[in-house]
Amino acid sequence: MSESALREQIVRHGESLFTRGYGCGASGNISVVLDDGILVTPTNSCLGRLDPARIAKLGPDGTQLSGDPPSKEAFLHQSMYRARPDARAIVHLHSTCSVAVSCLADVDPADVLPPITAYYVMRVGRLPLIPYYRPGDRALADAVHDVARSHHAVLLANHGPVVAGKALDAAVYAAEELEETAKLHLLLRGAPVRLLTDEQVAELREVFPT
């Protein structure tokens, strides 16, 4: 896919995510890998009103080549790409239910959400919790890098999810599945729940590796 087509794809997905309530204001960011660098949504930009020509382009060394200044969390995307060479896109959202779950004190930090549905297991897999760092703290890059080598989705404590995919479509769909599962988890808290069994989860992970 050409760079111009990828820019348009970022705009379409950003608008769709924003319109459906997966982000608000200027929160969240999207990036896509190019042959000669990466595209990153600009800092303080609304995902619902992106201009394809103003999306930042960074070289392999992080130097800005064109567009507006990139998201202040571009370093987070670069760290995850280094950890996952097969990733071609990353979506970072401040989606309400995922952020709510990231604030809960009783979650398992090794795997935050339970296996409620097959599609969550298939598209997200395990979801580790990264300890809280202030926005823009470069130490977050190292924390994410260490975990991202074995997980393509992570949840930043009191912040939101970061999801990598082999294409932008895949990253977006996994981020959406994560948010919907977080919503289900909150709706079901306190109720008797029938989760997928260990055997069912193992079968899904064997047939649909993430």
mmCIF file of C-alpha atoms in Angstrom:
data_model
loop_
_atom_site.group_PDB
_atom_site.id
_atom_site.type_symbol
_atom_site.label_atom_id
_atom_site.label_comp_id
_atom_site.label_asym_id
_atom_site.label_seq_id
_atom_site.Cartn_x
_atom_site.Cartn_y
_atom_site.Cartn_z
ATOM 1 C CA MET A 1 0.000 0.000 0.000
ATOM 2 C CA SER A 2 1.360 3.451 -0.904
ATOM 3 C CA GLU A 3 2.167 6.094 1.698
ATOM 4 C CA SER A 4 -0.730 8.264 0.528
ATOM 5 C CA ALA A 5 -3.123 5.316 0.829
ATOM 6 C CA LEU A 6 -1.866 4.581 4.356
ATOM 7 C CA ARG A 7 -2.377 8.212 5.327
ATOM 8 C CA GLU A 8 -5.975 7.998 4.123
ATOM 9 C CA GLN A 9 -6.453 4.719 5.987
ATOM 10 C CA ILE A 10 -5.264 6.307 9.236
ATOM 11 C CA VAL A 11 -7.759 9.135 8.735
ATOM 12 C CA ARG A 12 -10.653 6.727 8.087
ATOM 13 C CA HIS A 13 -9.908 4.591 11.117
ATOM 14 C CA GLY A 14 -9.326 7.626 13.332
ATOM 15 C CA GLU A 15 -12.668 9.124 12.345
ATOM 16 C CA SER A 16 -14.454 5.803 12.861
ATOM 17 C CA LEU A 17 -12.931 5.271 16.313
ATOM 18 C CA PHE A 18 -13.700 8.827 17.408
ATOM 19 C CA THR A 19 -17.271 8.835 16.062
ATOM 20 C CA ARG A 20 -18.064 5.604 17.910
ATOM 21 C CA GLY A 21 -16.736 6.887 21.231
ATOM 22 C CA TYR A 22 -13.380 5.106 21.438
ATOM 23 C CA GLY A 23 -11.666 8.416 22.087
ATOM 24 C CA CYS A 24 -12.427 11.995 23.048
ATOM 25 C CA GLY A 25 -10.804 15.362 22.528
ATOM 26 C CA ALA A 26 -7.188 15.032 21.421
ATOM 27 C CA SER A 27 -6.605 11.675 23.096
ATOM 28 C CA GLY A 28 -5.127 8.600 21.451
ATOM 29 C CA ASN A 29 -2.717 8.114 18.572
ATOM 30 C CA ILE A 30 -2.143 5.825 15.589
ATOM 31 C CA SER A 31 1.008 4.869 13.703
ATOM 32 C CA VAL A 32 1.844 2.791 10.638
ATOM 33 C CA VAL A 33 5.188 1.441 9.418
ATOM 34 C CA LEU A 34 6.553 2.547 6.032
ATOM 35 C CA ASP A 35 9.536 1.207 4.110
ATOM 36 C CA ASP A 36 11.441 4.378 5.045
ATOM 37 C CA GLY A 37 10.043 5.211 8.490
ATOM 38 C CA ILE A 38 6.684 5.495 10.216
ATOM 39 C CA LEU A 39 3.582 7.682 10.055
ATOM 40 C CA VAL A 40 2.294 8.988 13.411
ATOM 41 C CA THR A 41 -0.758 11.097 14.151
ATOM 42 C CA PRO A 42 0.220 14.624 15.251
ATOM 43 C CA THR A 43 0.387 15.826 18.824
ATOM 44 C CA ASN A 44 -2.792 17.394 20.205
ATOM 45 C CA SER A 45 -4.801 16.176 17.216
ATOM 46 C CA CYS A 46 -8.321 14.782 17.331
ATOM 47 C CA LEU A 47 -8.628 11.321 15.781
ATOM 48 C CA GLY A 48 -11.956 12.417 14.342
ATOM 49 C CA ARG A 49 -10.507 15.343 12.385
ATOM 50 C CA LEU A 50 -7.179 14.198 10.977
ATOM 51 C CA ASP A 51 -5.709 15.721 7.825
ATOM 52 C CA PRO A 52 -3.766 13.083 5.848
ATOM 53 C CA ALA A 53 -1.183 15.634 4.669
ATOM 54 C CA ARG A 54 -0.427 16.749 8.242
ATOM 55 C CA ILE A 55 0.212 13.283 9.701
ATOM 56 C CA ALA A 56 3.832 13.218 10.870
ATOM 57 C CA LYS A 57 6.403 11.114 9.048
ATOM 58 C CA LEU A 58 9.456 10.022 11.028
ATOM 59 C CA GLY A 59 12.610 8.450 9.659
ATOM 60 C CA PRO A 60 14.061 5.200 11.060
ATOM 61 C CA ASP A 61 16.117 7.219 13.557
ATOM 62 C CA GLY A 62 13.077 9.208 14.739
ATOM 63 C CA THR A 63 13.921 12.365 12.794
ATOM 64 C CA GLN A 64 10.813 14.163 11.591
ATOM 65 C CA LEU A 65 10.650 14.244 7.797
ATOM 66 C CA SER A 66 7.272 15.868 7.135
ATOM 67 C CA GLY A 67 3.888 16.779 8.591
ATOM 68 C CA ASP A 68 3.015 18.331 11.930
ATOM 69 C CA PRO A 69 4.956 17.487 15.116
ATOM 70 C CA PRO A 70 4.198 13.862 16.072
ATOM 71 C CA SER A 71 2.346 12.672 19.134
ATOM 72 C CA LYS A 72 4.389 13.108 22.292
ATOM 73 C CA GLU A 73 3.986 9.340 22.700
ATOM 74 C CA ALA A 74 5.657 8.537 19.369
ATOM 75 C CA PHE A 75 8.579 7.119 21.359
ATOM 76 C CA LEU A 76 6.174 4.542 22.809
ATOM 77 C CA HIS A 77 5.248 3.370 19.310
ATOM 78 C CA GLN A 78 8.912 3.191 18.290
ATOM 79 C CA SER A 79 9.723 1.086 21.354
ATOM 80 C CA MET A 80 6.924 -1.367 20.597
ATOM 81 C CA TYR A 81 8.025 -1.673 16.962
ATOM 82 C CA ARG A 82 11.556 -2.525 18.117
ATOM 83 C CA ALA A 83 10.120 -5.238 20.352
ATOM 84 C CA ARG A 84 7.812 -6.580 17.624
ATOM 85 C CA PRO A 85 9.516 -6.464 14.197
ATOM 86 C CA ASP A 86 6.460 -8.091 12.576
ATOM 87 C CA ALA A 87 4.161 -5.251 13.671
ATOM 88 C CA ARG A 88 3.118 -2.790 10.964
ATOM 89 C CA ALA A 89 0.685 -0.607 12.917
ATOM 90 C CA ILE A 90 -0.071 0.478 16.485
ATOM 91 C CA VAL A 91 -3.230 1.942 18.001
ATOM 92 C CA HIS A 92 -3.161 3.663 21.391
ATOM 93 C CA LEU A 93 -6.516 4.702 22.828
ATOM 94 C CA HIS A 94 -7.889 6.319 25.974
ATOM 95 C CA SER A 95 -11.119 4.350 25.522
ATOM 96 C CA THR A 96 -13.359 4.661 28.569
ATOM 97 C CA CYS A 97 -13.896 1.067 29.672
ATOM 98 C CA SER A 98 -10.307 -0.017 29.050
ATOM 99 C CA VAL A 99 -9.063 2.948 31.081
ATOM 100 C CA ALA A 100 -11.568 2.108 33.831
ATOM 101 C CA VAL A 101 -10.254 -1.449 34.019
ATOM 102 C CA SER A 102 -6.674 -0.119 34.111
ATOM 103 C CA CYS A 103 -7.606 1.726 37.323
ATOM 104 C CA LEU A 104 -9.017 -1.298 39.165
ATOM 105 C CA ALA A 105 -6.977 -2.497 42.137
ATOM 106 C CA ASP A 106 -7.991 -6.172 41.981
ATOM 107 C CA VAL A 107 -6.887 -7.157 38.454
ATOM 108 C CA ASP A 108 -4.194 -9.696 37.631
ATOM 109 C CA PRO A 109 -1.291 -7.585 36.297
ATOM 110 C CA ALA A 110 -0.074 -10.522 34.218
ATOM 111 C CA ASP A 111 -3.414 -10.825 32.383
ATOM 112 C CA VAL A 112 -5.879 -8.050 33.169
ATOM 113 C CA LEU A 113 -9.063 -9.259 31.467
ATOM 114 C CA PRO A 114 -10.604 -12.728 31.831
ATOM 115 C CA PRO A 115 -11.451 -14.902 28.782
ATOM 116 C CA ILE A 116 -15.069 -13.811 28.412
ATOM 117 C CA THR A 117 -15.381 -14.393 24.660
ATOM 118 C CA ALA A 118 -13.574 -16.385 21.998
ATOM 119 C CA TYR A 119 -12.896 -13.288 19.913
ATOM 120 C CA TYR A 120 -11.111 -11.566 22.775
ATOM 121 C CA VAL A 121 -8.777 -14.548 23.122
ATOM 122 C CA MET A 122 -8.302 -14.703 19.343
ATOM 123 C CA ARG A 123 -7.609 -11.004 18.773
ATOM 124 C CA VAL A 124 -5.979 -9.877 22.003
ATOM 125 C CA GLY A 125 -4.754 -12.939 23.861
ATOM 126 C CA ARG A 126 -3.143 -12.097 27.182
ATOM 127 C CA LEU A 127 -3.210 -8.487 28.361
ATOM 128 C CA PRO A 128 -0.464 -7.480 30.823
ATOM 129 C CA LEU A 129 -0.697 -4.286 32.877
ATOM 130 C CA ILE A 130 2.183 -1.809 32.628
ATOM 131 C CA PRO A 131 2.736 0.198 35.853
ATOM 132 C CA TYR A 132 1.798 3.885 35.809
ATOM 133 C CA TYR A 133 4.169 6.416 34.252
ATOM 134 C CA ARG A 134 3.298 10.035 33.584
ATOM 135 C CA PRO A 135 2.449 10.829 29.944
ATOM 136 C CA GLY A 136 5.633 11.504 28.005
ATOM 137 C CA ASP A 137 7.906 9.725 30.503
ATOM 138 C CA ARG A 138 10.581 7.996 28.410
ATOM 139 C CA ALA A 139 10.906 5.258 31.050
ATOM 140 C CA LEU A 140 7.558 3.983 29.776
ATOM 141 C CA ALA A 141 9.258 2.944 26.526
ATOM 142 C CA ASP A 142 11.546 0.507 28.332
ATOM 143 C CA ALA A 143 8.677 -0.908 30.405
ATOM 144 C CA VAL A 144 6.572 -1.508 27.295
ATOM 145 C CA HIS A 145 9.473 -2.897 25.257
ATOM 146 C CA ASP A 146 10.224 -5.625 27.804
ATOM 147 C CA VAL A 147 6.611 -6.844 27.822
ATOM 148 C CA ALA A 148 5.807 -6.291 24.131
ATOM 149 C CA ARG A 149 8.324 -8.902 23.031
ATOM 150 C CA SER A 150 5.808 -11.552 24.097
ATOM 151 C CA HIS A 151 2.507 -9.599 23.919
ATOM 152 C CA HIS A 152 1.052 -7.541 21.073
ATOM 153 C CA ALA A 153 -1.374 -5.717 23.393
ATOM 154 C CA VAL A 154 -0.646 -4.053 26.731
ATOM 155 C CA LEU A 155 -2.685 -1.916 29.106
ATOM 156 C CA LEU A 156 -1.049 1.146 30.640
ATOM 157 C CA ALA A 157 -2.180 1.664 34.238
ATOM 158 C CA ASN A 158 -4.508 4.656 34.651
ATOM 159 C CA HIS A 159 -3.949 5.477 30.967
ATOM 160 C CA GLY A 160 -5.190 3.065 28.288
ATOM 161 C CA PRO A 161 -4.402 0.254 25.837
ATOM 162 C CA VAL A 162 -1.616 0.015 23.261
ATOM 163 C CA VAL A 163 -2.214 -2.579 20.543
ATOM 164 C CA ALA A 164 0.075 -3.648 17.695
ATOM 165 C CA GLY A 165 -0.971 -5.516 14.566
ATOM 166 C CA LYS A 166 0.457 -6.856 11.320
ATOM 167 C CA ALA A 167 -1.719 -4.271 9.544
ATOM 168 C CA LEU A 168 -3.689 -1.227 10.649
ATOM 169 C CA ASP A 169 -7.004 -3.052 10.254
ATOM 170 C CA ALA A 170 -5.805 -5.817 12.583
ATOM 171 C CA ALA A 171 -4.544 -3.382 15.225
ATOM 172 C CA VAL A 172 -7.798 -1.400 15.172
ATOM 173 C CA TYR A 173 -10.012 -4.477 15.351
ATOM 174 C CA ALA A 174 -8.010 -5.870 18.277
ATOM 175 C CA ALA A 175 -8.215 -2.524 20.110
ATOM 176 C CA GLU A 176 -11.972 -2.466 19.563
ATOM 177 C CA GLU A 177 -12.311 -6.046 20.834
ATOM 178 C CA LEU A 178 -10.286 -5.109 23.906
ATOM 179 C CA GLU A 179 -12.551 -2.152 24.665
ATOM 180 C CA GLU A 180 -15.734 -4.187 24.234
ATOM 181 C CA THR A 181 -14.360 -6.927 26.505
ATOM 182 C CA ALA A 182 -13.457 -4.324 29.127
ATOM 183 C CA LYS A 183 -17.053 -3.097 28.919
ATOM 184 C CA LEU A 184 -18.371 -6.633 29.384
ATOM 185 C CA HIS A 185 -16.034 -7.165 32.327
ATOM 186 C CA LEU A 186 -17.351 -4.051 34.066
ATOM 187 C CA LEU A 187 -20.981 -4.974 33.332
ATOM 188 C CA LEU A 188 -20.493 -8.455 34.753
ATOM 189 C CA ARG A 189 -18.596 -7.513 37.939
ATOM 190 C CA GLY A 190 -20.319 -9.033 40.933
ATOM 191 C CA ALA A 191 -22.405 -11.463 38.870
ATOM 192 C CA PRO A 192 -21.814 -15.199 38.508
ATOM 193 C CA VAL A 193 -19.878 -15.503 35.245
ATOM 194 C CA ARG A 194 -19.261 -18.484 32.967
ATOM 195 C CA LEU A 195 -15.812 -17.847 31.484
ATOM 196 C CA LEU A 196 -14.133 -19.914 28.796
ATOM 197 C CA THR A 197 -12.378 -22.911 30.308
ATOM 198 C CA ASP A 198 -8.603 -23.374 30.245
ATOM 199 C CA GLU A 199 -9.073 -26.068 27.610
ATOM 200 C CA GLN A 200 -11.191 -23.792 25.411
ATOM 201 C CA VAL A 201 -8.662 -20.974 25.725
ATOM 202 C CA ALA A 202 -5.779 -23.317 24.894
ATOM 203 C CA GLU A 203 -7.579 -24.545 21.772
ATOM 204 C CA LEU A 204 -8.241 -20.980 20.603
ATOM 205 C CA ARG A 205 -4.605 -19.991 21.131
ATOM 206 C CA GLU A 206 -3.431 -23.018 19.180
ATOM 207 C CA VAL A 207 -5.808 -22.482 16.252
ATOM 208 C CA PHE A 208 -5.654 -18.656 16.245
ATOM 209 C CA PRO A 209 -2.194 -17.617 17.502
ATOM 210 C CA THR A 210 -1.926 -13.861 18.208
#
